[in-house]
PDB file of C-alpha atoms in Angstrom:
ATOM      1  CA  GLN A1478     220.392  96.288 172.163  1.00  0.00           C
ATOM      2  CA  VAL A1479     221.177  94.190 169.077  1.00  0.00           C
ATOM      3  CA  GLN A1480     219.361  91.080 167.938  1.00  0.00           C
ATOM      4  CA  LEU A1481     221.132  88.743 165.542  1.00  0.00           C
ATOM      5  CA  VAL A1482     219.614  86.095 163.298  1.00  0.00           C
ATOM      6  CA  GLU A1483     221.813  83.662 161.390  1.00  0.00           C
ATOM      7  CA  SER A1484     220.696  81.860 158.254  1.00  0.00           C
ATOM      8  CA  GLY A1485     222.144  79.928 155.350  1.00  0.00           C
ATOM      9  CA  GLY A1486     223.233  76.757 157.073  1.00  0.00           C
ATOM     10  CA  GLY A1487     222.470  73.309 155.770  1.00  0.00           C
ATOM     11  CA  LEU A1488     223.869  70.060 154.469  1.00  0.00           C
ATOM     12  CA  VAL A1489     226.674  70.258 151.932  1.00  0.00           C
ATOM     13  CA  GLN A1490     229.071  67.735 150.441  1.00  0.00           C
ATOM     14  CA  PRO A1491     232.798  67.922 151.132  1.00  0.00           C
ATOM     15  CA  GLY A1492     234.384  70.483 148.836  1.00  0.00           C
ATOM     16  CA  GLY A1493     231.165  72.444 148.584  1.00  0.00           C
ATOM     17  CA  SER A1494     230.319  75.997 149.505  1.00  0.00           C
ATOM     18  CA  LEU A1495     227.830  77.820 151.689  1.00  0.00           C
ATOM     19  CA  ARG A1496     227.209  81.438 152.551  1.00  0.00           C
ATOM     20  CA  LEU A1497     225.968  82.255 156.019  1.00  0.00           C
ATOM     21  CA  SER A1498     224.177  85.497 156.781  1.00  0.00           C
ATOM     22  CA  CYS A1499     223.792  87.328 160.065  1.00  0.00           C
ATOM     23  CA  ALA A1500     221.010  89.907 160.052  1.00  0.00           C
ATOM     24  CA  ALA A1501     221.140  92.479 162.842  1.00  0.00           C
ATOM     25  CA  SER A1502     218.386  94.621 164.226  1.00  0.00           C
ATOM     26  CA  GLY A1503     218.970  97.773 166.181  1.00  0.00           C
ATOM     27  CA  ALA A1504     220.831 100.954 165.484  1.00  0.00           C
ATOM     28  CA  PHE A1505     224.475 101.670 164.768  1.00  0.00           C
ATOM     29  CA  PHE A1506     225.290  98.335 163.114  1.00  0.00           C
ATOM     30  CA  SER A1507     228.277  99.892 161.391  1.00  0.00           C
ATOM     31  CA  ARG A1508     229.900 100.609 164.744  1.00  0.00           C
ATOM     32  CA  TYR A1509     229.968  96.965 165.818  1.00  0.00           C
ATOM     33  CA  ALA A1510     232.714  94.471 165.176  1.00  0.00           C
ATOM     34  CA  MET A1511     231.096  91.349 163.782  1.00  0.00           C
ATOM     35  CA  GLY A1512     232.368  87.849 164.343  1.00  0.00           C
ATOM     36  CA  TRP A1513     231.653  84.244 163.483  1.00  0.00           C
ATOM     37  CA  TYR A1514     232.221  81.331 165.833  1.00  0.00           C
ATOM     38  CA  ARG A1515     231.351  77.671 165.692  1.00  0.00           C
ATOM     39  CA  GLN A1516     230.745  74.849 168.110  1.00  0.00           C
ATOM     40  CA  ALA A1517     230.978  71.203 167.196  1.00  0.00           C
ATOM     41  CA  PRO A1518     229.382  68.491 169.358  1.00  0.00           C
ATOM     42  CA  GLY A1519     231.429  67.885 172.467  1.00  0.00           C
ATOM     43  CA  LYS A1520     233.767  70.797 171.760  1.00  0.00           C
ATOM     44  CA  GLN A1521     234.106  74.348 172.952  1.00  0.00           C
ATOM     45  CA  ARG A1522     232.944  77.258 170.859  1.00  0.00           C
ATOM     46  CA  GLU A1523     235.817  78.473 168.714  1.00  0.00           C
ATOM     47  CA  PHE A1524     236.619  81.677 166.895  1.00  0.00           C
ATOM     48  CA  ILE A1525     236.367  81.597 163.099  1.00  0.00           C
ATOM     49  CA  ALA A1526     236.496  85.119 161.729  1.00  0.00           C
ATOM     50  CA  ARG A1527     236.066  88.760 162.669  1.00  0.00           C
ATOM     51  CA  ILE A1528     235.531  91.999 160.805  1.00  0.00           C
ATOM     52  CA  SER A1529     235.988  95.326 162.523  1.00  0.00           C
ATOM     53  CA  SER A1530     233.815  98.371 162.084  1.00  0.00           C
ATOM     54  CA  GLY A1531     236.484  99.646 159.715  1.00  0.00           C
ATOM     55  CA  GLY A1532     236.557  96.468 157.649  1.00  0.00           C
ATOM     56  CA  THR A1533     239.727  94.859 158.993  1.00  0.00           C
ATOM     57  CA  THR A1534     239.432  91.088 158.966  1.00  0.00           C
ATOM     58  CA  ASP A1535     240.969  88.304 161.013  1.00  0.00           C
ATOM     59  CA  TYR A1536     240.672  84.528 160.622  1.00  0.00           C
ATOM     60  CA  ALA A1537     241.415  81.365 162.488  1.00  0.00           C
ATOM     61  CA  ASP A1538     244.224  79.399 160.876  1.00  0.00           C
ATOM     62  CA  SER A1539     241.872  76.492 160.247  1.00  0.00           C
ATOM     63  CA  VAL A1540     239.754  78.524 157.805  1.00  0.00           C
ATOM     64  CA  LYS A1541     242.248  80.941 156.244  1.00  0.00           C
ATOM     65  CA  GLY A1542     242.039  80.857 152.482  1.00  0.00           C
ATOM     66  CA  ARG A1543     238.690  79.032 152.543  1.00  0.00           C
ATOM     67  CA  PHE A1544     236.335  81.367 154.435  1.00  0.00           C
ATOM     68  CA  THR A1545     235.694  85.063 153.868  1.00  0.00           C
ATOM     69  CA  ILE A1546     233.903  87.386 156.247  1.00  0.00           C
ATOM     70  CA  SER A1547     232.237  90.536 154.962  1.00  0.00           C
ATOM     71  CA  ARG A1548     229.625  93.059 155.965  1.00  0.00           C
ATOM     72  CA  ASP A1549     227.012  95.185 154.265  1.00  0.00           C
ATOM     73  CA  ASN A1550     226.295  98.056 156.606  1.00  0.00           C
ATOM     74  CA  PRO A1551     223.260  99.489 154.750  1.00  0.00           C
ATOM     75  CA  LYS A1552     221.671  96.029 155.003  1.00  0.00           C
ATOM     76  CA  ASN A1553     222.730  95.516 158.647  1.00  0.00           C
ATOM     77  CA  THR A1554     224.106  92.136 157.633  1.00  0.00           C
ATOM     78  CA  ALA A1555     227.346  90.247 158.015  1.00  0.00           C
ATOM     79  CA  TYR A1556     228.284  87.253 155.891  1.00  0.00           C
ATOM     80  CA  LEU A1557     230.549  84.251 156.045  1.00  0.00           C
ATOM     81  CA  GLN A1558     231.366  82.780 152.644  1.00  0.00           C
ATOM     82  CA  MET A1559     232.689  79.254 153.037  1.00  0.00           C
ATOM     83  CA  HIS A1560     234.455  77.290 150.309  1.00  0.00           C
ATOM     84  CA  SER A1561     236.203  73.916 150.187  1.00  0.00           C
ATOM     85  CA  LEU A1562     234.188  72.703 153.129  1.00  0.00           C
ATOM     86  CA  LYS A1563     235.445  69.712 155.070  1.00  0.00           C
ATOM     87  CA  PRO A1564     233.658  67.276 157.382  1.00  0.00           C
ATOM     88  CA  GLU A1565     235.501  68.870 160.299  1.00  0.00           C
ATOM     89  CA  ASP A1566     233.742  72.156 159.516  1.00  0.00           C
ATOM     90  CA  THR A1567     230.511  70.559 160.738  1.00  0.00           C
ATOM     91  CA  ALA A1568     229.216  72.632 163.641  1.00  0.00           C
ATOM     92  CA  VAL A1569     226.652  75.141 164.769  1.00  0.00           C
ATOM     93  CA  TYR A1570     227.800  78.531 163.520  1.00  0.00           C
ATOM     94  CA  TYR A1571     227.109  81.632 165.583  1.00  0.00           C
ATOM     95  CA  CYS A1572     227.574  85.273 164.787  1.00  0.00           C
ATOM     96  CA  ASN A1573     228.231  87.952 167.345  1.00  0.00           C
ATOM     97  CA  ALA A1574     228.317  91.713 167.498  1.00  0.00           C
ATOM     98  CA  ALA A1575     230.681  93.497 169.834  1.00  0.00           C
ATOM     99  CA  ILE A1576     231.230  97.087 170.863  1.00  0.00           C
ATOM    100  CA  THR A1577     233.238  98.151 173.913  1.00  0.00           C
ATOM    101  CA  THR A1578     232.257  95.596 176.577  1.00  0.00           C
ATOM    102  CA  ARG A1579     228.921  94.612 175.050  1.00  0.00           C
ATOM    103  CA  VAL A1580     228.640  91.368 173.104  1.00  0.00           C
ATOM    104  CA  TYR A1581     225.511  89.978 171.490  1.00  0.00           C
ATOM    105  CA  TRP A1582     225.010  86.490 170.052  1.00  0.00           C
ATOM    106  CA  GLY A1583     222.661  84.935 167.565  1.00  0.00           C
ATOM    107  CA  GLN A1584     220.930  81.598 168.008  1.00  0.00           C
ATOM    108  CA  GLY A1585     223.164  79.736 165.571  1.00  0.00           C
ATOM    109  CA  THR A1586     222.728  77.886 162.300  1.00  0.00           C
ATOM    110  CA  GLN A1587     223.733  74.273 161.679  1.00  0.00           C
ATOM    111  CA  VAL A1588     226.288  73.454 159.006  1.00  0.00           C
ATOM    112  CA  THR A1589     226.792  69.798 158.193  1.00  0.00           C
ATOM    113  CA  VAL A1590     229.472  68.688 155.756  1.00  0.00           C
ATOM    114  CA  SER A1591     228.921  65.109 154.727  1.00  0.00           C
ATOM    115  CA  SER A1592     228.683  62.909 151.677  1.00  0.00           C
TER     116      SER A1592
END
């Protein structure tokens, strides 16, 4: 069982930056693939970024070059560094942890990009 807690969201102006954190409890964090998703009001949850247990990363086209996913296994934490934020990045951001067929989700953190 893995419990995930996101933090770091908030209000930021267009062009600004934020770093989201996803703290995981439970054992074997390093074995999980970690991902970030977001859901804007009235829209479906969408994939943003993923990092495998081996460190391979993958990004949605909408965030490539602006967002960076990383992980710190000794700290049981995954991160999403976001730069050049746009109003359309406004959403609730969720992290997940996946291994084989098991997927765990955090409760989400709100990111609002507005002037």
